[in-house]
């Protein structure tokens, strides 16, 4: 705690200075944590998602979005209407709670009696964020023979609930929400029309038979989308080249007898393979567009690759010396993928990437058998697809060999403890710098020998912040790292020869505890100080191993299972999911990994090495530029900087979690 000269606490720090943000205050204080602030599209999307959820649950056939002349936007649906009776515990109208509480809504009530089985994810912030960031918001809900209306401003009720009986000829059910987004929260108040129309069109694509209309009062234009044919209809209209083989379309969902997945979970997909043109790739989870992809896309890639690979093996089509990789099949694929996942986990507040690990197996388990069957029923098309994939593999291998020849002269002897990979394709290869020999042993056994190399490091690496470049190699570990990756140490203004780089990804893999974090910092210091061009070119990554394992008992038809989670937040979400599946409170056990050495080779592969299910963070300069970052690291890592470090701790000490 900082003290003033007299040794007393600063006088302005008292009970009254601790702020508890109530209701929607946190959203107004930090809108960027809850939504995109470049424009109001995402807050409108929250309202749209609710209308789509009604249609998805089978209760609506029409969604209409109107851009009014006064810059407000309204969304109208013919769903069931939001209930407006009093909530039994909160003693306030339900519709009011939905718009004024961060964690309220029908989507939390999962299971047999829940109103929604599948919905656009569970950040649980939803339309209350739209309300908090709007100057005015009006809701009219029609249900049970009545219409109820209320209005808000900045998240507060300004016109309380009014209920009236419906008149003859009025629509029977549905909700209309009209919002006036508050310009002060957004960089621009204008909605990006291209993104909005794309979003509306995609909703229509994913819900065949539901009509989506956009009315623009200023330009007096109306657009309507209705796709009877669903995904294939849409993909054919957006493709950039001619498909080599007919479109592969399918869908698969778990029934109530499925062992590993909840009833209704699954995917619909349509895939086209073209020889040229930019591939079209769109994926959705519970109708939410996942622009950054995620584990459901990995499942599609996995399913396509394994089906094509088994077809090639069955018909002995692979030329000698050619090794097929997933991207050889995937490179020319255009697709639209719509997955349904119960309680999806997303990365980022606006849900642009799906993180749920089970989604890889879920999608792959439906795609692979369907494509295998199709290819073996249409052998000629199968051979055309195989030809396309083999051609891609040969091109890739030729490119890898060219680089190899250039590097052939005067190669340094690789360090003895490096377990190298078999492939010579730099773009695909990865090296993991692993803390400790025991973890190194598990990693060697669990890795993909083809493309993953392991370099175990003994003990803590030297703090190299103030070490002269030509003295670096006196340290064995650093010498080994430099020789293994094939790049010499350099400064920020040098132009090092990166043609010798042996791995496209250099991954730091350390325990999830305090010592592991220290080793991670020492290695990041080494790369930032002595290999800055590797970071600049995007070759350095940090692997994030899980911190907890949950052993869940058998439940119903689901066998006992082990679930790995990254941190406290994921732990809470996973336990919630178990409760919803009917697991008795406390019948699971939670163990915390002290280190990677505790994991078996299989566990390490599944959680940390497998490209489909691991979490790998690219290392980049954040909001600070190179010079500012350098100054900050000097404070943290410099030898004579104890006073500066102390000041940093005093300023930010309360933001640090201490692991004891």
mmCIF file with all atom_site columns, C-alpha atoms in Angstrom, residues 276-372:
data_model
loop_
_atom_site.group_PDB
_atom_site.id
_atom_site.type_symbol
_atom_site.label_atom_id
_atom_site.label_alt_id
_atom_site.label_comp_id
_atom_site.label_asym_id
_atom_site.label_entity_id
_atom_site.label_seq_id
_atom_site.pdbx_PDB_ins_code
_atom_site.Cartn_x
_atom_site.Cartn_y
_atom_site.Cartn_z
_atom_site.occupancy
_atom_site.B_iso_or_equiv
_atom_site.pdbx_formal_charge
_atom_site.auth_seq_id
_atom_site.auth_comp_id
_atom_site.auth_asym_id
_atom_site.auth_atom_id
_atom_site.pdbx_PDB_model_num
ATOM 1  C CA . UNK A 1 276 ? -9.383  -21.452 -58.424 1.00 0.00 ? 276 UNK A CA 1
ATOM 2  C CA . UNK A 1 277 ? -10.942 -18.317 -56.972 1.00 0.00 ? 277 UNK A CA 1
ATOM 3  C CA . UNK A 1 278 ? -10.971 -17.171 -53.364 1.00 0.00 ? 278 UNK A CA 1
ATOM 4  C CA . UNK A 1 279 ? -12.746 -19.782 -51.173 1.00 0.00 ? 279 UNK A CA 1
ATOM 5  C CA . UNK A 1 280 ? -15.999 -18.672 -49.483 1.00 0.00 ? 280 UNK A CA 1
ATOM 6  C CA . UNK A 1 281 ? -16.023 -19.718 -45.826 1.00 0.00 ? 281 UNK A CA 1
ATOM 7  C CA . UNK A 1 282 ? -18.784 -18.981 -43.365 1.00 0.00 ? 282 UNK A CA 1
ATOM 8  C CA . UNK A 1 283 ? -19.529 -20.663 -40.090 1.00 0.00 ? 283 UNK A CA 1
ATOM 9  C CA . UNK A 1 284 ? -22.187 -20.193 -37.451 1.00 0.00 ? 284 UNK A CA 1
ATOM 10 C CA . UNK A 1 285 ? -22.971 -21.568 -34.017 1.00 0.00 ? 285 UNK A CA 1
ATOM 11 C CA . UNK A 1 286 ? -26.652 -21.447 -33.034 1.00 0.00 ? 286 UNK A CA 1
ATOM 12 C CA . UNK A 1 287 ? -27.045 -18.848 -35.842 1.00 0.00 ? 287 UNK A CA 1
ATOM 13 C CA . UNK A 1 288 ? -24.326 -16.549 -34.444 1.00 0.00 ? 288 UNK A CA 1
ATOM 14 C CA . UNK A 1 289 ? -21.717 -15.808 -37.171 1.00 0.00 ? 289 UNK A CA 1
ATOM 15 C CA . UNK A 1 290 ? -18.274 -16.973 -35.995 1.00 0.00 ? 290 UNK A CA 1
ATOM 16 C CA . UNK A 1 291 ? -16.072 -14.832 -38.236 1.00 0.00 ? 291 UNK A CA 1
ATOM 17 C CA . UNK A 1 292 ? -12.856 -16.127 -36.613 1.00 0.00 ? 292 UNK A CA 1
ATOM 18 C CA . UNK A 1 293 ? -13.907 -19.773 -36.998 1.00 0.00 ? 293 UNK A CA 1
ATOM 19 C CA . UNK A 1 294 ? -13.163 -22.098 -34.116 1.00 0.00 ? 294 UNK A CA 1
ATOM 20 C CA . UNK A 1 295 ? -13.470 -25.712 -33.056 1.00 0.00 ? 295 UNK A CA 1
ATOM 21 C CA . UNK A 1 296 ? -16.548 -26.468 -35.224 1.00 0.00 ? 296 UNK A CA 1
ATOM 22 C CA . UNK A 1 297 ? -14.520 -25.511 -38.324 1.00 0.00 ? 297 UNK A CA 1
ATOM 23 C CA . UNK A 1 298 ? -11.683 -27.731 -37.090 1.00 0.00 ? 298 UNK A CA 1
ATOM 24 C CA . UNK A 1 299 ? -14.231 -30.561 -36.871 1.00 0.00 ? 299 UNK A CA 1
ATOM 25 C CA . UNK A 1 300 ? -15.302 -29.979 -40.475 1.00 0.00 ? 300 UNK A CA 1
ATOM 26 C CA . UNK A 1 301 ? -11.660 -29.959 -41.616 1.00 0.00 ? 301 UNK A CA 1
ATOM 27 C CA . UNK A 1 302 ? -10.958 -33.117 -39.625 1.00 0.00 ? 302 UNK A CA 1
ATOM 28 C CA . UNK A 1 303 ? -13.987 -34.933 -41.048 1.00 0.00 ? 303 UNK A CA 1
ATOM 29 C CA . UNK A 1 304 ? -13.245 -33.945 -44.669 1.00 0.00 ? 304 UNK A CA 1
ATOM 30 C CA . UNK A 1 305 ? -9.565  -34.859 -44.360 1.00 0.00 ? 305 UNK A CA 1
ATOM 31 C CA . UNK A 1 306 ? -10.127 -38.285 -42.804 1.00 0.00 ? 306 UNK A CA 1
ATOM 32 C CA . UNK A 1 307 ? -12.838 -39.206 -45.307 1.00 0.00 ? 307 UNK A CA 1
ATOM 33 C CA . UNK A 1 308 ? -10.692 -38.201 -48.316 1.00 0.00 ? 308 UNK A CA 1
ATOM 34 C CA . UNK A 1 309 ? -7.617  -39.898 -46.815 1.00 0.00 ? 309 UNK A CA 1
ATOM 35 C CA . UNK A 1 310 ? -9.452  -43.193 -46.257 1.00 0.00 ? 310 UNK A CA 1
ATOM 36 C CA . UNK A 1 311 ? -10.863 -43.039 -49.818 1.00 0.00 ? 311 UNK A CA 1
ATOM 37 C CA . UNK A 1 312 ? -7.335  -42.476 -51.205 1.00 0.00 ? 312 UNK A CA 1
ATOM 38 C CA . UNK A 1 313 ? -5.979  -45.397 -49.156 1.00 0.00 ? 313 UNK A CA 1
ATOM 39 C CA . UNK A 1 314 ? -8.854  -47.685 -50.151 1.00 0.00 ? 314 UNK A CA 1
ATOM 40 C CA . UNK A 1 315 ? -8.203  -47.037 -53.841 1.00 0.00 ? 315 UNK A CA 1
ATOM 41 C CA . UNK A 1 316 ? -4.378  -46.845 -53.475 1.00 0.00 ? 316 UNK A CA 1
ATOM 42 C CA . UNK A 1 317 ? -4.199  -43.440 -55.171 1.00 0.00 ? 317 UNK A CA 1
ATOM 43 C CA . UNK A 1 318 ? -1.329  -41.850 -53.226 1.00 0.00 ? 318 UNK A CA 1
ATOM 44 C CA . UNK A 1 319 ? 1.951   -41.588 -55.230 1.00 0.00 ? 319 UNK A CA 1
ATOM 45 C CA . UNK A 1 320 ? 5.123   -42.754 -53.457 1.00 0.00 ? 320 UNK A CA 1
ATOM 46 C CA . UNK A 1 321 ? 6.745   -40.121 -51.254 1.00 0.00 ? 321 UNK A CA 1
ATOM 47 C CA . UNK A 1 322 ? 3.670   -37.882 -51.008 1.00 0.00 ? 322 UNK A CA 1
ATOM 48 C CA . UNK A 1 323 ? 2.331   -37.194 -47.523 1.00 0.00 ? 323 UNK A CA 1
ATOM 49 C CA . UNK A 1 324 ? -1.208  -35.825 -47.289 1.00 0.00 ? 324 UNK A CA 1
ATOM 50 C CA . UNK A 1 325 ? -2.000  -33.131 -44.704 1.00 0.00 ? 325 UNK A CA 1
ATOM 51 C CA . UNK A 1 326 ? -5.397  -31.698 -43.669 1.00 0.00 ? 326 UNK A CA 1
ATOM 52 C CA . UNK A 1 327 ? -4.765  -28.379 -45.440 1.00 0.00 ? 327 UNK A CA 1
ATOM 53 C CA . UNK A 1 328 ? -4.180  -30.165 -48.766 1.00 0.00 ? 328 UNK A CA 1
ATOM 54 C CA . UNK A 1 329 ? -7.829  -31.210 -48.693 1.00 0.00 ? 329 UNK A CA 1
ATOM 55 C CA . UNK A 1 330 ? -9.092  -28.038 -47.047 1.00 0.00 ? 330 UNK A CA 1
ATOM 56 C CA . UNK A 1 331 ? -7.216  -25.459 -49.135 1.00 0.00 ? 331 UNK A CA 1
ATOM 57 C CA . UNK A 1 332 ? -9.720  -25.539 -52.033 1.00 0.00 ? 332 UNK A CA 1
ATOM 58 C CA . UNK A 1 333 ? -12.865 -26.019 -49.960 1.00 0.00 ? 333 UNK A CA 1
ATOM 59 C CA . UNK A 1 334 ? -15.600 -23.372 -49.782 1.00 0.00 ? 334 UNK A CA 1
ATOM 60 C CA . UNK A 1 335 ? -18.282 -24.034 -47.213 1.00 0.00 ? 335 UNK A CA 1
ATOM 61 C CA . UNK A 1 336 ? -21.169 -22.841 -45.099 1.00 0.00 ? 336 UNK A CA 1
ATOM 62 C CA . UNK A 1 337 ? -21.297 -24.596 -41.740 1.00 0.00 ? 337 UNK A CA 1
ATOM 63 C CA . UNK A 1 338 ? -24.047 -24.187 -39.170 1.00 0.00 ? 338 UNK A CA 1
ATOM 64 C CA . UNK A 1 339 ? -23.435 -25.983 -35.866 1.00 0.00 ? 339 UNK A CA 1
ATOM 65 C CA . UNK A 1 340 ? -25.811 -26.418 -32.946 1.00 0.00 ? 340 UNK A CA 1
ATOM 66 C CA . UNK A 1 341 ? -24.002 -26.668 -29.622 1.00 0.00 ? 341 UNK A CA 1
ATOM 67 C CA . UNK A 1 342 ? -25.547 -26.720 -26.161 1.00 0.00 ? 342 UNK A CA 1
ATOM 68 C CA . UNK A 1 343 ? -23.944 -24.020 -23.971 1.00 0.00 ? 343 UNK A CA 1
ATOM 69 C CA . UNK A 1 344 ? -21.242 -22.953 -26.433 1.00 0.00 ? 344 UNK A CA 1
ATOM 70 C CA . UNK A 1 345 ? -18.041 -21.352 -25.092 1.00 0.00 ? 345 UNK A CA 1
ATOM 71 C CA . UNK A 1 346 ? -16.803 -18.410 -27.134 1.00 0.00 ? 346 UNK A CA 1
ATOM 72 C CA . UNK A 1 347 ? -13.639 -16.393 -27.248 1.00 0.00 ? 347 UNK A CA 1
ATOM 73 C CA . UNK A 1 348 ? -14.220 -12.638 -27.239 1.00 0.00 ? 348 UNK A CA 1
ATOM 74 C CA . UNK A 1 349 ? -17.306 -10.801 -26.000 1.00 0.00 ? 349 UNK A CA 1
ATOM 75 C CA . UNK A 1 350 ? -18.802 -10.682 -29.467 1.00 0.00 ? 350 UNK A CA 1
ATOM 76 C CA . UNK A 1 351 ? -18.518 -14.449 -29.848 1.00 0.00 ? 351 UNK A CA 1
ATOM 77 C CA . UNK A 1 352 ? -16.438 -14.395 -33.026 1.00 0.00 ? 352 UNK A CA 1
ATOM 78 C CA . UNK A 1 353 ? -14.668 -17.705 -32.315 1.00 0.00 ? 353 UNK A CA 1
ATOM 79 C CA . UNK A 1 354 ? -16.025 -20.952 -30.858 1.00 0.00 ? 354 UNK A CA 1
ATOM 80 C CA . UNK A 1 355 ? -13.836 -22.543 -28.182 1.00 0.00 ? 355 UNK A CA 1
ATOM 81 C CA . UNK A 1 356 ? -15.876 -25.595 -27.083 1.00 0.00 ? 356 UNK A CA 1
ATOM 82 C CA . UNK A 1 357 ? -13.483 -28.558 -27.372 1.00 0.00 ? 357 UNK A CA 1
ATOM 83 C CA . UNK A 1 358 ? -16.251 -31.140 -27.910 1.00 0.00 ? 358 UNK A CA 1
ATOM 84 C CA . UNK A 1 359 ? -17.326 -29.365 -31.104 1.00 0.00 ? 359 UNK A CA 1
ATOM 85 C CA . UNK A 1 360 ? -14.362 -30.870 -33.017 1.00 0.00 ? 360 UNK A CA 1
ATOM 86 C CA . UNK A 1 361 ? -15.577 -34.416 -32.329 1.00 0.00 ? 361 UNK A CA 1
ATOM 87 C CA . UNK A 1 362 ? -19.218 -33.420 -32.729 1.00 0.00 ? 362 UNK A CA 1
ATOM 88 C CA . UNK A 1 363 ? -18.904 -32.034 -36.279 1.00 0.00 ? 363 UNK A CA 1
ATOM 89 C CA . UNK A 1 364 ? -16.268 -34.529 -37.418 1.00 0.00 ? 364 UNK A CA 1
ATOM 90 C CA . UNK A 1 365 ? -18.367 -37.512 -36.261 1.00 0.00 ? 365 UNK A CA 1
ATOM 91 C CA . UNK A 1 366 ? -21.191 -36.508 -38.623 1.00 0.00 ? 366 UNK A CA 1
ATOM 92 C CA . UNK A 1 367 ? -19.157 -35.189 -41.577 1.00 0.00 ? 367 UNK A CA 1
ATOM 93 C CA . UNK A 1 368 ? -16.664 -38.042 -41.971 1.00 0.00 ? 368 UNK A CA 1
ATOM 94 C CA . UNK A 1 369 ? -19.031 -41.023 -42.405 1.00 0.00 ? 369 UNK A CA 1
ATOM 95 C CA . UNK A 1 370 ? -21.349 -38.990 -44.656 1.00 0.00 ? 370 UNK A CA 1
ATOM 96 C CA . UNK A 1 371 ? -18.515 -37.978 -47.016 1.00 0.00 ? 371 UNK A CA 1
ATOM 97 C CA . UNK A 1 372 ? -16.934 -41.472 -47.012 1.00 0.00 ? 372 UNK A CA 1
#
